[in-house]
PDB file of C-alpha atoms in Angstrom:
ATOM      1  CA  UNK A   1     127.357  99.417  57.267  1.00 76.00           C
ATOM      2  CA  UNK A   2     130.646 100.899  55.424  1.00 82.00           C
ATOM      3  CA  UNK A   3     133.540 102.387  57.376  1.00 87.00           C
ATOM      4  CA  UNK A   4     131.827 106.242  57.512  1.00 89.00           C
ATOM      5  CA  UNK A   5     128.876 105.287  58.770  1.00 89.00           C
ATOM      6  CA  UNK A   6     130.594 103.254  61.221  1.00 87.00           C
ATOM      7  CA  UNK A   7     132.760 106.518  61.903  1.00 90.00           C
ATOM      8  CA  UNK A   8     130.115 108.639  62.467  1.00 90.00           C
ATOM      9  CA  UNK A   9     127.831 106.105  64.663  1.00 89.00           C
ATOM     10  CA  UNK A  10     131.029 106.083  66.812  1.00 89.00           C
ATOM     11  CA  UNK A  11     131.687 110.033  67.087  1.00 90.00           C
ATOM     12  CA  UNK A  12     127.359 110.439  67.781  1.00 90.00           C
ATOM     13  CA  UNK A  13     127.706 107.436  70.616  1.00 88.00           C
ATOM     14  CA  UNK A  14     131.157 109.568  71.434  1.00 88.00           C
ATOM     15  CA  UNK A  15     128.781 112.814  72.003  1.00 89.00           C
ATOM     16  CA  UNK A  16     126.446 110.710  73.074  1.00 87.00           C
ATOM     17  CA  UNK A  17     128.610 109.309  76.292  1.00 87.00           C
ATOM     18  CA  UNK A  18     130.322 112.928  77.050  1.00 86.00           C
ATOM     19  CA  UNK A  19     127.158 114.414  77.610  1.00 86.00           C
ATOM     20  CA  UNK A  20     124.647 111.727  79.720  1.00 87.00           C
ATOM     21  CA  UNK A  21     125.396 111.066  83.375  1.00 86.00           C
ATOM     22  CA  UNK A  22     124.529 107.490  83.201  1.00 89.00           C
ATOM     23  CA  UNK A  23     124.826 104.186  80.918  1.00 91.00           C
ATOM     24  CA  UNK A  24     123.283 100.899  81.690  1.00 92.00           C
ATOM     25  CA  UNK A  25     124.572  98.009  80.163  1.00 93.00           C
ATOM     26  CA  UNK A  26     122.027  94.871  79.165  1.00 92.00           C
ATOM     27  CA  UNK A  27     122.388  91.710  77.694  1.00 91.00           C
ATOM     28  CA  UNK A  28     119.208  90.952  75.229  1.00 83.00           C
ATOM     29  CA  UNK A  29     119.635  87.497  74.212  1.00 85.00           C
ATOM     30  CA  UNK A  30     116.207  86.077  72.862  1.00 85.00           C
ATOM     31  CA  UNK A  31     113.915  89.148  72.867  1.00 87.00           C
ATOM     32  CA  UNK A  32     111.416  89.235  70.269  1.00 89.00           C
ATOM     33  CA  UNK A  33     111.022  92.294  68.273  1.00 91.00           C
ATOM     34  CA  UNK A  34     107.253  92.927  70.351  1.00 92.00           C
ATOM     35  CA  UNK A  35     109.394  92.953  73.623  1.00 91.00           C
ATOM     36  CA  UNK A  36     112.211  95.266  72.284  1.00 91.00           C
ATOM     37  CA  UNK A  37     109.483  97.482  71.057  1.00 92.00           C
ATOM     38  CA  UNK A  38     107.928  97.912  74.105  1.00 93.00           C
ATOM     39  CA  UNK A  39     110.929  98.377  76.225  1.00 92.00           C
ATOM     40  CA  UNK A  40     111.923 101.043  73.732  1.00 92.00           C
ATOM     41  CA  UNK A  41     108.619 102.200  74.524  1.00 94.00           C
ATOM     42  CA  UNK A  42     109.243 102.623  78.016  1.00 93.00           C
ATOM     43  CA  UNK A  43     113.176 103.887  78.366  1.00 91.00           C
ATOM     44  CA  UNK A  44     111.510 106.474  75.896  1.00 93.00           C
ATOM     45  CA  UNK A  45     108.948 107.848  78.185  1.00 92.00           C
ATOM     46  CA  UNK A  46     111.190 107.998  81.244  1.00 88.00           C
ATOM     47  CA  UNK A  47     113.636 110.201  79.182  1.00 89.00           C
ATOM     48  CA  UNK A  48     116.304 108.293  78.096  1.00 90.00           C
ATOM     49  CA  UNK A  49     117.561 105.614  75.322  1.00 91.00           C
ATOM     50  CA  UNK A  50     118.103 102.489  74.359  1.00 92.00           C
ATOM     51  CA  UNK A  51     120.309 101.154  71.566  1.00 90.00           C
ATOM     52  CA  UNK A  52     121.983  98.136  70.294  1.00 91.00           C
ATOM     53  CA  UNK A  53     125.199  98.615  69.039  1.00 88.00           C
ATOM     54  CA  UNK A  54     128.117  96.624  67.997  1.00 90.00           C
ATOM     55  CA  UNK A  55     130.658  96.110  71.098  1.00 89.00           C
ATOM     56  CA  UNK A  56     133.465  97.315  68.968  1.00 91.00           C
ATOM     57  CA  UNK A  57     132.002 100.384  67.702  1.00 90.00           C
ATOM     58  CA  UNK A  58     130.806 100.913  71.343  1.00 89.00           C
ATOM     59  CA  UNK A  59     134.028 100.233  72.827  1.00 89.00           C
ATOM     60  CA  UNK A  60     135.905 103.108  70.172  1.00 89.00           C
ATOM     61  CA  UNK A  61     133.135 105.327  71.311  1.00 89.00           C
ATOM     62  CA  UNK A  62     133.554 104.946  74.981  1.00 87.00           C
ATOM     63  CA  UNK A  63     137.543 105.468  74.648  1.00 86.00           C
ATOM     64  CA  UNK A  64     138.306 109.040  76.350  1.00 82.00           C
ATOM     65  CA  UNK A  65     135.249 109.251  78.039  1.00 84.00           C
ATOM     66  CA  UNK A  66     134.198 108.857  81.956  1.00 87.00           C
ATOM     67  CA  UNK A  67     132.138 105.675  81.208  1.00 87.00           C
ATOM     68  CA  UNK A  68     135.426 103.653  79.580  1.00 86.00           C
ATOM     69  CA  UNK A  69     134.778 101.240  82.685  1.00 87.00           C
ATOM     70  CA  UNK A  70     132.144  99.383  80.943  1.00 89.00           C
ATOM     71  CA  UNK A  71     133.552  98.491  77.869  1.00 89.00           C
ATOM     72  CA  UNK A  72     134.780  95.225  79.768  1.00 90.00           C
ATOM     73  CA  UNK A  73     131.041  94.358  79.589  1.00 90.00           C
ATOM     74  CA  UNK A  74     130.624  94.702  76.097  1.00 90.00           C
ATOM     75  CA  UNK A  75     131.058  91.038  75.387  1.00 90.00           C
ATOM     76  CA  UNK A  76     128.031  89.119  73.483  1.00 87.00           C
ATOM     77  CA  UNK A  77     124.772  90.199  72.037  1.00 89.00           C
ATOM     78  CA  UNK A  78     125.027  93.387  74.145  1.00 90.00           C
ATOM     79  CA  UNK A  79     122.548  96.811  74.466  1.00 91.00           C
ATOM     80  CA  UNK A  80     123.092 100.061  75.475  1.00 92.00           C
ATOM     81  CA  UNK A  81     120.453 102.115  77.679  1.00 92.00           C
ATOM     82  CA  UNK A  82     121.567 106.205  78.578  1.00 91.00           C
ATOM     83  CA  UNK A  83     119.876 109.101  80.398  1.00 87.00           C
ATOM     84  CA  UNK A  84     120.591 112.319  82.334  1.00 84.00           C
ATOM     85  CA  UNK A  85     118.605 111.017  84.951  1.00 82.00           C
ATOM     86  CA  UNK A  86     120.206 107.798  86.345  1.00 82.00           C
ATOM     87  CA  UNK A  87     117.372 106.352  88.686  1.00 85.00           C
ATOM     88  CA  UNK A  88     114.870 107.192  85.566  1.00 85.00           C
ATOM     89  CA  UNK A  89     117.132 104.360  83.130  1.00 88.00           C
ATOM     90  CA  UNK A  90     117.833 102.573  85.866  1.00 89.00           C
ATOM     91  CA  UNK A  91     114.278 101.396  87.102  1.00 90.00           C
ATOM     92  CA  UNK A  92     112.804 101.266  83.391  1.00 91.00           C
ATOM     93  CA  UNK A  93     115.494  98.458  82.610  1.00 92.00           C
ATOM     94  CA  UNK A  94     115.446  97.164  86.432  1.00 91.00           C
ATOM     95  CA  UNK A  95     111.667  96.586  86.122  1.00 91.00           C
ATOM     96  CA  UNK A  96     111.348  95.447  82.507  1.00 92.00           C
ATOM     97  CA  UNK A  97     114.027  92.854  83.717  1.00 90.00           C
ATOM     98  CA  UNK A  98     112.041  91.836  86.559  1.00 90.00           C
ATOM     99  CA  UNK A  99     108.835  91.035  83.879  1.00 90.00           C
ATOM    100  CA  UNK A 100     110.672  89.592  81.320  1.00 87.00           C
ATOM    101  CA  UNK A 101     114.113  86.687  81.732  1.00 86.00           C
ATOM    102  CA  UNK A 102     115.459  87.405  78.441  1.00 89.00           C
ATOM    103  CA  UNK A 103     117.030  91.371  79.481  1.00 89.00           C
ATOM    104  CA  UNK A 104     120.075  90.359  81.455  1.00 90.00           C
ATOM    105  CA  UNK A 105     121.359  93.514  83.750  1.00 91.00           C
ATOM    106  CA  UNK A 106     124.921  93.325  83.363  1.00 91.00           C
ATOM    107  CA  UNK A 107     126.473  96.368  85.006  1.00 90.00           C
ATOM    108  CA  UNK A 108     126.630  99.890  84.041  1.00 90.00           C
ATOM    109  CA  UNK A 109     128.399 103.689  85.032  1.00 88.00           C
ATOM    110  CA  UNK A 110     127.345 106.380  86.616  1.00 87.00           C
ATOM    111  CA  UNK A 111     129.616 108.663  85.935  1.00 82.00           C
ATOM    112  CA  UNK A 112     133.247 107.297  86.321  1.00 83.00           C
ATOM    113  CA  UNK A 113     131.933 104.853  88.908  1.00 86.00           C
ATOM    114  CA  UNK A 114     131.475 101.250  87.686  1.00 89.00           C
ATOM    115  CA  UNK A 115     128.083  99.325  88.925  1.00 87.00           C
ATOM    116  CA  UNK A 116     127.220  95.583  88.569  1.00 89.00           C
ATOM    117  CA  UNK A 117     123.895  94.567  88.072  1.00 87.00           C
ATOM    118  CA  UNK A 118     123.193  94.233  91.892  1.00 87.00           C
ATOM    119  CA  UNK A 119     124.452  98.260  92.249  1.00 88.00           C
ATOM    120  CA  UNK A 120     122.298  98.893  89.177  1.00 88.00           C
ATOM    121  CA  UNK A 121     119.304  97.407  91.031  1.00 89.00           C
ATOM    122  CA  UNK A 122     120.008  99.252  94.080  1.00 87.00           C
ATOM    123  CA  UNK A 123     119.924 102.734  91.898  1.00 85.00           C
ATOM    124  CA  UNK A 124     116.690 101.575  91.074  1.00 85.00           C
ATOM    125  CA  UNK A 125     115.001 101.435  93.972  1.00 85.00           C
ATOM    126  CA  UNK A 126     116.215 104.866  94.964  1.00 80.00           C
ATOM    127  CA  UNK A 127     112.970 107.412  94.084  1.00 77.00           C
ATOM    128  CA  UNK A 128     113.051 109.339  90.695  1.00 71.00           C
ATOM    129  CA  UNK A 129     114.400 112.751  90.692  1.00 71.00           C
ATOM    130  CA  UNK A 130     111.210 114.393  91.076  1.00 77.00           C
ATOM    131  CA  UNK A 131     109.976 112.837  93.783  1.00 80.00           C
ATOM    132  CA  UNK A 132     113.722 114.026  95.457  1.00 77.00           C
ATOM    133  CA  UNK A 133     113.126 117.421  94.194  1.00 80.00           C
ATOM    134  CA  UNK A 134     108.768 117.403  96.106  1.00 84.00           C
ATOM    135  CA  UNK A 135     110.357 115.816  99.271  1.00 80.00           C
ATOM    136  CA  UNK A 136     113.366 118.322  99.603  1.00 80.00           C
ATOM    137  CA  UNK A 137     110.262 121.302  98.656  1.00 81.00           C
ATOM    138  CA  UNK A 138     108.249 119.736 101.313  1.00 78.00           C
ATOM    139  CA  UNK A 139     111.404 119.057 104.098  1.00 74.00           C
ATOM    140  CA  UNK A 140     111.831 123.209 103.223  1.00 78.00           C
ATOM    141  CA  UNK A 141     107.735 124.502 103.403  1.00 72.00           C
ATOM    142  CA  UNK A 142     107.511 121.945 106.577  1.00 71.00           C
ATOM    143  CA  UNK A 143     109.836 124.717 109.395  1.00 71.00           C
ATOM    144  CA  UNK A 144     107.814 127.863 107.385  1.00 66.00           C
ATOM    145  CA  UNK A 145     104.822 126.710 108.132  1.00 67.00           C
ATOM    146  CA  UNK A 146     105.355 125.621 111.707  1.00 66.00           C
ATOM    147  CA  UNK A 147     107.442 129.020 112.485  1.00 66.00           C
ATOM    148  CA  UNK A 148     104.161 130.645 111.015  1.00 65.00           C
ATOM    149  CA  UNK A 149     101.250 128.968 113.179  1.00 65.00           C
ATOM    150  CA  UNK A 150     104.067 129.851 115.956  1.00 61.00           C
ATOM    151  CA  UNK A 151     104.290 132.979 115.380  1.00 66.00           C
ATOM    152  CA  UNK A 152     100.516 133.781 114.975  1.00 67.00           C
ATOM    153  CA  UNK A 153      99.473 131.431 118.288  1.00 65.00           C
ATOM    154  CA  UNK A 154     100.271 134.244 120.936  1.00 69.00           C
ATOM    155  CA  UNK A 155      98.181 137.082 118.770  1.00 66.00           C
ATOM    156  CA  UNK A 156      95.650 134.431 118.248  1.00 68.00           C
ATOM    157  CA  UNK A 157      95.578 133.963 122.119  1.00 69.00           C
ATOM    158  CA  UNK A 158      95.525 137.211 122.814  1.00 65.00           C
ATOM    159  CA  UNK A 159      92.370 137.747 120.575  1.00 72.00           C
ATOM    160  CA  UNK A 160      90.379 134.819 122.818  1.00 73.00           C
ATOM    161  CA  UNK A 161      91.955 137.062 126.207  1.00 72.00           C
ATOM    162  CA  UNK A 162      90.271 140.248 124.672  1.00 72.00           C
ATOM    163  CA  UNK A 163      86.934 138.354 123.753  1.00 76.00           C
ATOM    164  CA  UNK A 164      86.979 136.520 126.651  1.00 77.00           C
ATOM    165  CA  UNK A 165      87.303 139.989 128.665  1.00 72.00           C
ATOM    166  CA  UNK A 166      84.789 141.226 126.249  1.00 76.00           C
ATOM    167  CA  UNK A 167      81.936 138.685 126.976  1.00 79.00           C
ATOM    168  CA  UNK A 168      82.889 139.440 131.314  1.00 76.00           C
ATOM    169  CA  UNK A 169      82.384 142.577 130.970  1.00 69.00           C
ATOM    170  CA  UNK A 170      78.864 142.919 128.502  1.00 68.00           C
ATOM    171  CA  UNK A 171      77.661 139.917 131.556  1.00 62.00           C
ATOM    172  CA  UNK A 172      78.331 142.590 134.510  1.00 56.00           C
TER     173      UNK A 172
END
């Protein structure tokens, strides 16, 4: 790699970091290229990315930005895992860790704040965005539709009054 590639890798990870909300950071020591693959595979489909990049080219990227915290991480054969949605990254590399020794959690950012691999874990077990965006829908819909059967229970008694009435009066 010659110096302007290495320039622009570091001014695309620069984007890169001022635009994503979170950055986990993973130490892959002895993954085979079939495991790598398939965690790609994975961090893909939740919506986010994973790349290995040299620490010093990371570390000039991450200079000026929020996630600057981390770069005491970058030590070793190191990876880099990003996405908008933080529980999404989060779990993908949280459970792929779980299945297979060789990914190391290390730490990572959310935002400015600095995680270790135990707050990183924690994140993970929180659920996905989506699931926070049904329940909060379903919290909301839950009062509408009880103030609704409330408000149609006294016409709806009033109705079985009247047909009660209704069936006294056709008996006499």
């Amino acid at each position: 790699m010659d110096r302007t590639e290495k320039k622009a890798l570091v001014a695309s990870l620069a984007t890169v970091f001022a635009q994503t909300s979170m950055v986990v950071v993973t130490q892959n020591t002895g993954l085979t290229v079939a495991s790598v693959t398939d965690l790609r595979r994975k961090v893909r489909a939740a919506g986010a990315n994973y790349k290995v990049v040299k620490n010093r080219l990371a570390t000039l990227a991450l200079d000026g930005t929020q996630f600057s915290g981390i770069a005491p991480m970058l030590k070793g054969p190191t990876a880099l895992a990003w996405s908008d949605d933080p529980v999404a990254v989060a779990k993908v590399i949280a459970e792929f860790a779980k299945t297979d020794d060789k990914l190391v959690v290390l730490g990572g950012s959310l935002g400015s704040q600095v995680l270790d691999a135990s707050g990183i874990k924690a994140l993970a077990e929180l659920p996905s965005l989506d699931t926070l965006r049904a329940q909060l829908v379903g919290l909301i819909s839950t009062p509408a539709t009880r103030i609704a059967a409330v408000t149609q229970a006294p016409a709806a008694q009033l109705a079985r009054v009247f047909g009660a009435y209704a069936k006294t009066g056709e008996a006499a």
